[in-house]
Short mmCIF file of N, CA, C and O and ligand atoms in Angstrom, two decimals:
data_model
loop_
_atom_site.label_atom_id
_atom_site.label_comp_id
_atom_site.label_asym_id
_atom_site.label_seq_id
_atom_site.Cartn_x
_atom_site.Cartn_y
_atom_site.Cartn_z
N UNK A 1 -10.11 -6.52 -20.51
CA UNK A 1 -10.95 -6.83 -19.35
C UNK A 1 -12.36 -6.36 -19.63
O UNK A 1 -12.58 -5.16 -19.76
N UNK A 2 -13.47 -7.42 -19.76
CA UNK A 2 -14.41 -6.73 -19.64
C UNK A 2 -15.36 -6.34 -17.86
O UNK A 2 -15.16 -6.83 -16.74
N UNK A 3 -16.04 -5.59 -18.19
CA UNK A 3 -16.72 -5.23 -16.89
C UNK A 3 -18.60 -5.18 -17.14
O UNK A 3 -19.13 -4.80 -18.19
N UNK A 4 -19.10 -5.50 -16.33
CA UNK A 4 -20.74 -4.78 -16.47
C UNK A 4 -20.56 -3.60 -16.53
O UNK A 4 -19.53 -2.96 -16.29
N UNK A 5 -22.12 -3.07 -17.03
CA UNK A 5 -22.48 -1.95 -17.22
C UNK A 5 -21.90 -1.13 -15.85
O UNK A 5 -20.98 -0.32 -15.80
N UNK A 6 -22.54 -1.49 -15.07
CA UNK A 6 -22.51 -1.03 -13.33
C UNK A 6 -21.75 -0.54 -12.86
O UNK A 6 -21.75 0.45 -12.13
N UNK A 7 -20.61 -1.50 -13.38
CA UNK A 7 -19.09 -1.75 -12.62
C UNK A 7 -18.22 -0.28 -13.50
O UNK A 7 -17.32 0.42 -13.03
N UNK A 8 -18.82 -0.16 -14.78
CA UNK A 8 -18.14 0.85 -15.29
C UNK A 8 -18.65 2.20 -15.38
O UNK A 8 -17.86 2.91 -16.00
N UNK A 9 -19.64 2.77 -14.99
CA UNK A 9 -20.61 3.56 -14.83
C UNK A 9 -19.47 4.23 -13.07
O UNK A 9 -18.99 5.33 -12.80
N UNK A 10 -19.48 2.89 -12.30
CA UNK A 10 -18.91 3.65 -10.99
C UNK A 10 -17.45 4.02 -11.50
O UNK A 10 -16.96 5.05 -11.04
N UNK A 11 -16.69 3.24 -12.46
CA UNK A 11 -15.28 3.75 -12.48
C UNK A 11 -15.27 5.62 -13.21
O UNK A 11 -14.56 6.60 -13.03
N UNK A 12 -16.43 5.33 -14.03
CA UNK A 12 -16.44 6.65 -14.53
C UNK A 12 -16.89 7.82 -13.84
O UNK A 12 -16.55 8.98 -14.08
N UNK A 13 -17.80 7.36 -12.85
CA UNK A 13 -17.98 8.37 -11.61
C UNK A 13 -16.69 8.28 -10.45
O UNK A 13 -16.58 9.07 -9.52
N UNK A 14 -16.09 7.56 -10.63
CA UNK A 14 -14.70 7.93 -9.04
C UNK A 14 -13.98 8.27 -10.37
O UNK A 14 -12.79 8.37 -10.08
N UNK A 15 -14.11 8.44 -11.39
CA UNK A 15 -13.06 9.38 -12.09
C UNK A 15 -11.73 8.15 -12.45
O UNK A 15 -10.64 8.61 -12.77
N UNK A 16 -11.84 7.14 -12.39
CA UNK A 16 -10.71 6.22 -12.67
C UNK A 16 -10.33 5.96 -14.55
O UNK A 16 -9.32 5.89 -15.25
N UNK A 17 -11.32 5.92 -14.70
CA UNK A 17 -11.56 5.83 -16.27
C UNK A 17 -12.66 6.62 -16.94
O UNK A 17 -13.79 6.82 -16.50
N UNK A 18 -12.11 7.03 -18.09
CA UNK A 18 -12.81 7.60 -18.96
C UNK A 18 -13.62 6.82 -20.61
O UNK A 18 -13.40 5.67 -21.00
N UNK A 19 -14.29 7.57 -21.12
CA UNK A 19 -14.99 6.87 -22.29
C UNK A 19 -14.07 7.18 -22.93
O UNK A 19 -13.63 8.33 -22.86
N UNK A 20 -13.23 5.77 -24.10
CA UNK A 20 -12.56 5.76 -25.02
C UNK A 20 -13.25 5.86 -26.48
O UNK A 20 -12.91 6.49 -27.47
N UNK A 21 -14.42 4.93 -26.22
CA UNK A 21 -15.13 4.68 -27.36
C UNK A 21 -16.67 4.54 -26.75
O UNK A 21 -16.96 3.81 -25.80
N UNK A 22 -17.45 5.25 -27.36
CA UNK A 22 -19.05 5.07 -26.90
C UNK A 22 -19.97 4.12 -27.94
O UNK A 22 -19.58 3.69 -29.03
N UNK A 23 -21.00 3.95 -27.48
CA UNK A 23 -22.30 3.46 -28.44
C UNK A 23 -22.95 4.19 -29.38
O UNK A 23 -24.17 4.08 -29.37
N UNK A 24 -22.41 5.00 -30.30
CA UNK A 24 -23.41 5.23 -31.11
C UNK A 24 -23.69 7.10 -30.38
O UNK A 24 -22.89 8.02 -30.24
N UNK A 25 -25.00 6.99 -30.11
CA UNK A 25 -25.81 8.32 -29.78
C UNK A 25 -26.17 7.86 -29.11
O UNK A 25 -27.28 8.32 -28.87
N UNK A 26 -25.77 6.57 -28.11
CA UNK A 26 -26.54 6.26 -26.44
C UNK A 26 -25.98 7.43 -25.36
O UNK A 26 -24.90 8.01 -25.38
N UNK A 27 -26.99 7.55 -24.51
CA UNK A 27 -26.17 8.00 -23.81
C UNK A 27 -26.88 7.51 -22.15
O UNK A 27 -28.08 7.38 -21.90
N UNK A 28 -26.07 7.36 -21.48
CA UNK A 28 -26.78 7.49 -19.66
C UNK A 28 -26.58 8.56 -18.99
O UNK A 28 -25.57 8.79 -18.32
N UNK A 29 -27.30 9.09 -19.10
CA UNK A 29 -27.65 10.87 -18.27
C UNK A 29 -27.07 11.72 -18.95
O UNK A 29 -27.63 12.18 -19.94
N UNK A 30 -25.83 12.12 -18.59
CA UNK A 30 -24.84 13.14 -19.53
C UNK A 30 -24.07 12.27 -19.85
O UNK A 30 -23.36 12.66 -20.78
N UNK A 31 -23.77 10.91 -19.43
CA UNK A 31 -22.70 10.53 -19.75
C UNK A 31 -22.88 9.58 -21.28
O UNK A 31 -24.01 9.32 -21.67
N UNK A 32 -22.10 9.27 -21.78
CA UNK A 32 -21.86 8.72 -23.46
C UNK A 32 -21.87 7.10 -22.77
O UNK A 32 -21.38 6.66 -21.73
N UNK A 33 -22.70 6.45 -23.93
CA UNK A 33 -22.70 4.87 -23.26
C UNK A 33 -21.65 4.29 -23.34
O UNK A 33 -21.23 4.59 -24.46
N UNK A 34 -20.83 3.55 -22.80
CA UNK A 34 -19.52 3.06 -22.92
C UNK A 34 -19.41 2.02 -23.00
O UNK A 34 -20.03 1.19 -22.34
N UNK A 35 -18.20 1.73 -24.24
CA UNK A 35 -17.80 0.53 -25.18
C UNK A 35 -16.58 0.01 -24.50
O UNK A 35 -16.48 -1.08 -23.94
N UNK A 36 -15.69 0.90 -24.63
CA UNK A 36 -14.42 1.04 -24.54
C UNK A 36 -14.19 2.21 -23.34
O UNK A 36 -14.27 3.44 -23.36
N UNK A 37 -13.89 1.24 -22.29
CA UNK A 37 -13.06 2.56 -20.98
C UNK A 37 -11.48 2.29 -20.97
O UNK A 37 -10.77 1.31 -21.18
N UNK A 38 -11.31 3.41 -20.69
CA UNK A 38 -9.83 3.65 -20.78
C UNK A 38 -8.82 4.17 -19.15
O UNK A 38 -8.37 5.32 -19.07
N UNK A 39 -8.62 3.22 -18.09
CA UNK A 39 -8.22 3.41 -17.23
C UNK A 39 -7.14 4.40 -17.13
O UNK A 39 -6.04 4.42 -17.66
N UNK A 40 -7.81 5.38 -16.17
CA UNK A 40 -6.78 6.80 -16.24
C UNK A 40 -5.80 6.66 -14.50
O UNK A 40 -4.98 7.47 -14.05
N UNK A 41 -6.14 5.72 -14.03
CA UNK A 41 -5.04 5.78 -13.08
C UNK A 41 -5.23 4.37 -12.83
O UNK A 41 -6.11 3.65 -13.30
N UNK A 42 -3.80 3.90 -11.62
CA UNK A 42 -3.95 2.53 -11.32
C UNK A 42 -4.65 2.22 -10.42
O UNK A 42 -4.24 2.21 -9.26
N UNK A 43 -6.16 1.81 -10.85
CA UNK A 43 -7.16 1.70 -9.31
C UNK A 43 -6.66 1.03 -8.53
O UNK A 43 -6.70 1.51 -7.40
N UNK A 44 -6.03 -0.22 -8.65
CA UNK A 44 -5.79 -1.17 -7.64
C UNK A 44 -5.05 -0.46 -6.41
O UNK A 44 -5.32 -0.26 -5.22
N UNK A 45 -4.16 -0.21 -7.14
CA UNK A 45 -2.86 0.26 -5.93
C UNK A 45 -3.95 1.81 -5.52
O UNK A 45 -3.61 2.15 -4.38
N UNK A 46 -4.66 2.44 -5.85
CA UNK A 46 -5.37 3.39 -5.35
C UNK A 46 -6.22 3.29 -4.82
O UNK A 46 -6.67 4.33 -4.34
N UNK A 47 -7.00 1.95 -4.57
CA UNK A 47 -8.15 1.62 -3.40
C UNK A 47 -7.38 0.88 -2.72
O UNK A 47 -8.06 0.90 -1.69
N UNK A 48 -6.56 0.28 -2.47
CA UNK A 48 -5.78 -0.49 -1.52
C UNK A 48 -4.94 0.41 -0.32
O UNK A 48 -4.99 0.13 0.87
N UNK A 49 -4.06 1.68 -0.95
CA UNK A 49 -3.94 3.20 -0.29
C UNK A 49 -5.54 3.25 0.20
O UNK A 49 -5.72 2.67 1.27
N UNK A 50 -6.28 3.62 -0.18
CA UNK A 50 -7.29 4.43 0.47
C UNK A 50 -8.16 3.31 1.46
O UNK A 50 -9.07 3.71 2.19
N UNK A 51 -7.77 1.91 1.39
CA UNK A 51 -8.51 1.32 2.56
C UNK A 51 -7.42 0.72 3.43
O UNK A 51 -7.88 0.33 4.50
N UNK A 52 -5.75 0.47 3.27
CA UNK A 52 -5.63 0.23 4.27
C UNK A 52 -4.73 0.83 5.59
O UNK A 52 -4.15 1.86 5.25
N UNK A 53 -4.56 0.58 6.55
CA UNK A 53 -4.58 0.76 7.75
C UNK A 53 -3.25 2.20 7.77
O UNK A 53 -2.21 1.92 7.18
N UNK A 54 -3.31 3.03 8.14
CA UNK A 54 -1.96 4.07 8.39
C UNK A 54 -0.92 3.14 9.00
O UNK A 54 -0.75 1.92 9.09
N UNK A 55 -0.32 4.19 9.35
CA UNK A 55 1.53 3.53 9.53
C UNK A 55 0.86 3.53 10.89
O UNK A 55 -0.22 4.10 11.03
N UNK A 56 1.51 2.84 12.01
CA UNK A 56 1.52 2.85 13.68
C UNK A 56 2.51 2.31 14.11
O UNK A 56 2.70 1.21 13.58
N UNK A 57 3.21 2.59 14.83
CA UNK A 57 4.66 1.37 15.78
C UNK A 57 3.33 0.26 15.82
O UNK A 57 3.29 -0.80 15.19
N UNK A 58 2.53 0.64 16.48
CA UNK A 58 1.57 -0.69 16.97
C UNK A 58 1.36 -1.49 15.57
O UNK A 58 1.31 -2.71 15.40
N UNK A 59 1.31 -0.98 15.09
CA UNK A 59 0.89 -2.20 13.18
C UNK A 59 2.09 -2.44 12.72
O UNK A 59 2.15 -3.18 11.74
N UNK A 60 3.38 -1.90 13.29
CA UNK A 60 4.19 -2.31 12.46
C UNK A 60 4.77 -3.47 13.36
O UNK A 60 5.23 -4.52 12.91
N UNK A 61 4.70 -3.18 14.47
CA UNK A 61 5.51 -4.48 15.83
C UNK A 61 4.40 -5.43 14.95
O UNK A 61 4.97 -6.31 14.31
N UNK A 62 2.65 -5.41 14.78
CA UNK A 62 1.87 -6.89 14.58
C UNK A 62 2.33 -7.22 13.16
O UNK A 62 2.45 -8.39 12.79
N UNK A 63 2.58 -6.16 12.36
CA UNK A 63 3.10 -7.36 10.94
C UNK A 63 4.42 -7.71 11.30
O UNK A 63 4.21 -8.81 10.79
N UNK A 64 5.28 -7.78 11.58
CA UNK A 64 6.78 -8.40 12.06
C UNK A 64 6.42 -8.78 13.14
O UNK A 64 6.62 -7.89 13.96
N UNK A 65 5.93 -9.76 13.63
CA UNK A 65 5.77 -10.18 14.80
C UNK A 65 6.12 -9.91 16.13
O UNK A 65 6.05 -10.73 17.05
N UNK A 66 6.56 -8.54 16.24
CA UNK A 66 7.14 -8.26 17.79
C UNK A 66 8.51 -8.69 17.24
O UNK A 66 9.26 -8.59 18.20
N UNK A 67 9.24 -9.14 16.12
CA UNK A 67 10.48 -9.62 15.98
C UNK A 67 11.69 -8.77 15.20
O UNK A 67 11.33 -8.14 14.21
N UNK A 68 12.70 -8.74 15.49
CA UNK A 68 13.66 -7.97 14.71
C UNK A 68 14.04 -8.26 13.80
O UNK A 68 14.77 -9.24 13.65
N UNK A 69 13.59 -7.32 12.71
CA UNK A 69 14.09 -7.63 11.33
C UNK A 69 15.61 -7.84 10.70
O UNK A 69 16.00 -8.03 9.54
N UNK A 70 16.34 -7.71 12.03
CA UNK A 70 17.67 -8.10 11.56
C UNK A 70 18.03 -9.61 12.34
O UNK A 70 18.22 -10.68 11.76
N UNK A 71 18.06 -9.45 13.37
CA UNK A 71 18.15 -10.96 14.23
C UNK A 71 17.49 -11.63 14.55
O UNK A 71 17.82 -12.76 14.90
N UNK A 72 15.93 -11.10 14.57
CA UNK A 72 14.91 -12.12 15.21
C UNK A 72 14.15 -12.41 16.35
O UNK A 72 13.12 -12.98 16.69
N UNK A 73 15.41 -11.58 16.94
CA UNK A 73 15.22 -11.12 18.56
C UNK A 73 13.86 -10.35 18.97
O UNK A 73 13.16 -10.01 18.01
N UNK A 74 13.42 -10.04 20.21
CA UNK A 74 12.38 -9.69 20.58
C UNK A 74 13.04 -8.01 19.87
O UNK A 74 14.12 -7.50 20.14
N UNK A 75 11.90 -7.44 18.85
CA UNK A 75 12.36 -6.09 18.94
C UNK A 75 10.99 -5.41 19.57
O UNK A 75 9.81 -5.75 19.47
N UNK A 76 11.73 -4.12 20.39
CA UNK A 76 11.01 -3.23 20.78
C UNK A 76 11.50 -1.32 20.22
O UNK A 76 11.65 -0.33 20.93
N UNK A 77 11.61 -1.45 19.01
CA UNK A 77 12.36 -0.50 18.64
C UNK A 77 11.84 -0.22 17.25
O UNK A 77 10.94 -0.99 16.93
N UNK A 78 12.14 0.54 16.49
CA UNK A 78 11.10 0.92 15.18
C UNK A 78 12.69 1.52 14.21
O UNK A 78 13.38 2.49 14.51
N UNK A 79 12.87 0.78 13.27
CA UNK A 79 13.88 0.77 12.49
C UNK A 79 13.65 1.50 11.04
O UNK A 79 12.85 1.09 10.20
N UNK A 80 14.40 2.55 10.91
CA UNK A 80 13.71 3.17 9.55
C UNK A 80 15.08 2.72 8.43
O UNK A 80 16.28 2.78 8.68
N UNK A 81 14.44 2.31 7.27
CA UNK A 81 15.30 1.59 6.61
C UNK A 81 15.79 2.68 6.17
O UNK A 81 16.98 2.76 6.48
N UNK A 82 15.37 3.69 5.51
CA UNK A 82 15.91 5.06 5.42
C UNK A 82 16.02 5.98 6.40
O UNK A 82 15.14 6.68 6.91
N UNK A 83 17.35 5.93 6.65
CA UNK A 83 17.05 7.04 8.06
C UNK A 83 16.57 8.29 8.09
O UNK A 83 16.89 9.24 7.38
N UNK A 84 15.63 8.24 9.11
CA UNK A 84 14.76 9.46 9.46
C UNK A 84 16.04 10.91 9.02
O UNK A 84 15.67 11.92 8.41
N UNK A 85 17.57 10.67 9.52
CA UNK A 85 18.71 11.85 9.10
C UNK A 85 18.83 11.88 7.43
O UNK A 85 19.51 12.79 6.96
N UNK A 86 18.22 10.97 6.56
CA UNK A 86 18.33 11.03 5.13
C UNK A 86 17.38 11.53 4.49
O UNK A 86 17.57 11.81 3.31
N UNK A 87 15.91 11.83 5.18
CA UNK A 87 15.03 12.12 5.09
C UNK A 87 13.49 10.75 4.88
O UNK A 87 12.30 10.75 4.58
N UNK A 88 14.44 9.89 5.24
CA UNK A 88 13.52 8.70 5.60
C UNK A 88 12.08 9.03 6.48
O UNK A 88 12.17 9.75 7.47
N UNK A 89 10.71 8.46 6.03
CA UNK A 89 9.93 8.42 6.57
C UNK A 89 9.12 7.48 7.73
O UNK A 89 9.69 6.39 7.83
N UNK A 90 8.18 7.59 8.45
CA UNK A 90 7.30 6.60 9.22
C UNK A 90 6.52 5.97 8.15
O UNK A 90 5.54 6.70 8.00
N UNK A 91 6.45 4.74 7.14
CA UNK A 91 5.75 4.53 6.18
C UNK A 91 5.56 2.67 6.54
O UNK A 91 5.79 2.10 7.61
N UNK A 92 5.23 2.28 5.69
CA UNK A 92 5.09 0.67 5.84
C UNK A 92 6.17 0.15 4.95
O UNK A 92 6.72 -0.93 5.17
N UNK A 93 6.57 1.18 3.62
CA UNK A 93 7.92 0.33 3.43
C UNK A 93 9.08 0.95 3.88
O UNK A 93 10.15 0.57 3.40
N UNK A 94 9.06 1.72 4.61
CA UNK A 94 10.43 2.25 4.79
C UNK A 94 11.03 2.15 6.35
O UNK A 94 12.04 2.73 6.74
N UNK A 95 10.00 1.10 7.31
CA UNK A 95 10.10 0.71 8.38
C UNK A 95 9.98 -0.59 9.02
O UNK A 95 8.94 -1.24 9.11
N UNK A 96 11.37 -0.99 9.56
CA UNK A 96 11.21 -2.53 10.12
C UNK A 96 11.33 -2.02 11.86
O UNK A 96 11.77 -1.02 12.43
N UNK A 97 10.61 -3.44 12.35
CA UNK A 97 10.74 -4.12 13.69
C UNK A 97 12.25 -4.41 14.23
O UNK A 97 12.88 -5.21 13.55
N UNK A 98 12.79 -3.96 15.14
CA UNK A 98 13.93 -3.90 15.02
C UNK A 98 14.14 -3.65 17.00
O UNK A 98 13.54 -2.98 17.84
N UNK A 99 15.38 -4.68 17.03
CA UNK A 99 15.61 -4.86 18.93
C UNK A 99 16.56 -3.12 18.87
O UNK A 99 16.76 -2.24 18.03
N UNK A 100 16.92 -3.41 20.32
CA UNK A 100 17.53 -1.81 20.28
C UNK A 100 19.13 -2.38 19.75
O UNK A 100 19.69 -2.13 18.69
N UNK A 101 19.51 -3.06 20.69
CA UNK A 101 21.06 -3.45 19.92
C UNK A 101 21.00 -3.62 18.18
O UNK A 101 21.94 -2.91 17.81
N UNK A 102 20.55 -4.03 17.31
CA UNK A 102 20.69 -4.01 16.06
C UNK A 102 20.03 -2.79 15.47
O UNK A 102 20.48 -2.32 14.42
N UNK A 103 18.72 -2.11 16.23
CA UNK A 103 19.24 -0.42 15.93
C UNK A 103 20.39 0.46 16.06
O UNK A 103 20.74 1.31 15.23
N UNK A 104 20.99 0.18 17.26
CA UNK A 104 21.92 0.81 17.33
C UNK A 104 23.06 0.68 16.48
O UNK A 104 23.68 1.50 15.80
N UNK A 105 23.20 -0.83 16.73
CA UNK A 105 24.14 -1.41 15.35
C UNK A 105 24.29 -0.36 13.99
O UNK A 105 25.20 0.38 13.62
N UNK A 106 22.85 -0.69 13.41
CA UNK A 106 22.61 -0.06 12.21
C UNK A 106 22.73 1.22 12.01
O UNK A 106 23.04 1.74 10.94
N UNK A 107 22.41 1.98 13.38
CA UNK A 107 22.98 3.50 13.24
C UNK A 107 22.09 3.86 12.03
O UNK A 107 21.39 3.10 11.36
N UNK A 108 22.31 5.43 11.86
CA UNK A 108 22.34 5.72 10.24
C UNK A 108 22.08 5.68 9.52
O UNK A 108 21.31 6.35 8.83
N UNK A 109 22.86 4.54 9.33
CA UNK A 109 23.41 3.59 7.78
C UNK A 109 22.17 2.64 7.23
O UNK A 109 21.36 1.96 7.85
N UNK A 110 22.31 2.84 6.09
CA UNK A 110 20.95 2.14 5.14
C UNK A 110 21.40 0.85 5.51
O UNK A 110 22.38 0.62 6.21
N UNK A 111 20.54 -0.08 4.97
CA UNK A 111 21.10 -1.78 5.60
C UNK A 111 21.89 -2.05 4.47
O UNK A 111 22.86 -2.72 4.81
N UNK A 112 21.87 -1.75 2.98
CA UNK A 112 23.19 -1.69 2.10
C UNK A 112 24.39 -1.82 2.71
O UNK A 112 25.01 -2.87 2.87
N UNK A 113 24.76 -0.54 3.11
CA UNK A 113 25.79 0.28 3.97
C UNK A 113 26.30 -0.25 4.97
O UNK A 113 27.50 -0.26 5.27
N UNK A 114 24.87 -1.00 5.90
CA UNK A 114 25.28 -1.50 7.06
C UNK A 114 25.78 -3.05 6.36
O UNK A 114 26.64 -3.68 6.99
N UNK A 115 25.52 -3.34 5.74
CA UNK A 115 25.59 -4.86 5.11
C UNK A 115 24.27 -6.07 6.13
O UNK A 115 24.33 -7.29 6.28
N UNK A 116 23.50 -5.34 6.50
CA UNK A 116 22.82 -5.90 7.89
C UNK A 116 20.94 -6.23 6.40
O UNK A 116 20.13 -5.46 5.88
N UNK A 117 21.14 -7.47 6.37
CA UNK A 117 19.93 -8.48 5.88
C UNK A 117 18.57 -7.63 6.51
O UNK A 117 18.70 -6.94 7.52
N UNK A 118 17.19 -7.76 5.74
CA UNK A 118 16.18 -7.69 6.68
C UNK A 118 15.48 -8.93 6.20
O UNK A 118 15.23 -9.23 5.03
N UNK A 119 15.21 -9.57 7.25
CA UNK A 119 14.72 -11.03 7.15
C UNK A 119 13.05 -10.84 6.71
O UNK A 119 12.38 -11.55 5.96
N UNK A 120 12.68 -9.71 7.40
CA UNK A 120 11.04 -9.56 7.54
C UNK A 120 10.30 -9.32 5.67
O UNK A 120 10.97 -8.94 4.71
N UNK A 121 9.47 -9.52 5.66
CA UNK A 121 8.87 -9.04 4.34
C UNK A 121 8.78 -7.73 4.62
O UNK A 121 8.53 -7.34 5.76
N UNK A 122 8.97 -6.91 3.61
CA UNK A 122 8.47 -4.98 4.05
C UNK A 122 7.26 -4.77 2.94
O UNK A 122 7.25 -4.87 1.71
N UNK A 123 6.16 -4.39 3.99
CA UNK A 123 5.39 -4.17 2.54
C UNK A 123 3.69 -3.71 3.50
O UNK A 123 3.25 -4.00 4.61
N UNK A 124 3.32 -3.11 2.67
CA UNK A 124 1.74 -2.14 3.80
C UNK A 124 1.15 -3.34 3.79
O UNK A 124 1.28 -4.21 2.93
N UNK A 125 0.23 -3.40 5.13
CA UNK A 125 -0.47 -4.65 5.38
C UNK A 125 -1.66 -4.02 5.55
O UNK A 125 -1.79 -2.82 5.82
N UNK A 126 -2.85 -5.12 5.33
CA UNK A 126 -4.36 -4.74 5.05
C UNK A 126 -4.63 -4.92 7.15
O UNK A 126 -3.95 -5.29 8.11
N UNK A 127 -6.07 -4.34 6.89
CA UNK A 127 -6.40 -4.43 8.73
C UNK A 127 -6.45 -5.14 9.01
O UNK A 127 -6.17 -5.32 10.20
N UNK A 128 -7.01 -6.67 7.80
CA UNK A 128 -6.85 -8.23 8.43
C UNK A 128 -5.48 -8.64 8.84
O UNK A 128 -5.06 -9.59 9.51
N UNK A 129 -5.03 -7.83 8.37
CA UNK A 129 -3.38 -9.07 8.83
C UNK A 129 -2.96 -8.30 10.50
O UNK A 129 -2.65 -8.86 11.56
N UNK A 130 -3.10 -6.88 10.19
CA UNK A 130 -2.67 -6.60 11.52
C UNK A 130 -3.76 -6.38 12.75
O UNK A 130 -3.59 -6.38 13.97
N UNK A 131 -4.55 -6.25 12.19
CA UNK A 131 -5.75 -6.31 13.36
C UNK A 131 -5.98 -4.70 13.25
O UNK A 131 -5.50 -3.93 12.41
N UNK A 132 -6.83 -4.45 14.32
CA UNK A 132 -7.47 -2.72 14.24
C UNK A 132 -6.84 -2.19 15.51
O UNK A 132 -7.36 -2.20 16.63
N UNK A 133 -5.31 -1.59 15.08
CA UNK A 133 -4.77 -1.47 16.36
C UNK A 133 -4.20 0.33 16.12
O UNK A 133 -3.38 0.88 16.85
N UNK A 134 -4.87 0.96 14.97
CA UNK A 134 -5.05 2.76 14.91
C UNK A 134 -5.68 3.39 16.12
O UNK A 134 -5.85 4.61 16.16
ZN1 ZN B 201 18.03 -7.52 16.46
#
């Protein structure tokens, strides 16, 4: 991948990448001119964490539509795919939209266990999809 100057100057200041290979005896300020950067973490998935939206019942009812991830039904209930008793968290993947009868259903039990489908996609949503509802 190449990048501009610019573009790699900021990765080397947020600390994402480092100089693998420089120019010679260039240098920009203290830093060594750079040929070759060498990505030291996965930015993507690390600016995408840092811009989007926290966990909320309220963001999680707008990405599942108000709908239950097992039947479809109106849910008003917050379903932890790992149960909160397993040490399951409030997260974006570890929580579906879910009516109270197919919570209750599910009890517990992982949806493996329960043999109970989740129809919904599970996955962190940006502020566009769910709106600004923190
Ligand atoms: Zn249901």
């Amino acid at each position: 991948m190449r990048v501009d100057l610019k573009h790699a100057i900021r990765m080397l200041v947020r600390e994402v990448a480092i100089v693998e290979e420089s120019e010679g005896d260039r240098m920009i300020g203290h830093l060594p001119f750079p040929k070759v950067l060498k990505l030291v973490r996965y930015v993507k998935a690390a600016w995408r964490h840092a811009r989007g939206p926290a966990w909320s019942r309220k963001g999680l009812m707008a990405r599942d539509g108000h709908k239950c991830g097992y039947c479809g039904g109106k849910a008003d209930t917050v379903d932890h795919i790992v149960p909160t008793s397993a040490g399951g968290r409030s997260t974006w993947l570890n929580t579906v939209a879910a009516c109270g009868r197919c919570n209750s259903k599910k009890g517990a039990r992982s949806p493996e266990l329960s043999k109970m489908a989740i129809r919904h996609r599970i996955y962190a949503p940006t502020w566009w999809e769910i709106g600004i509802v923190n």
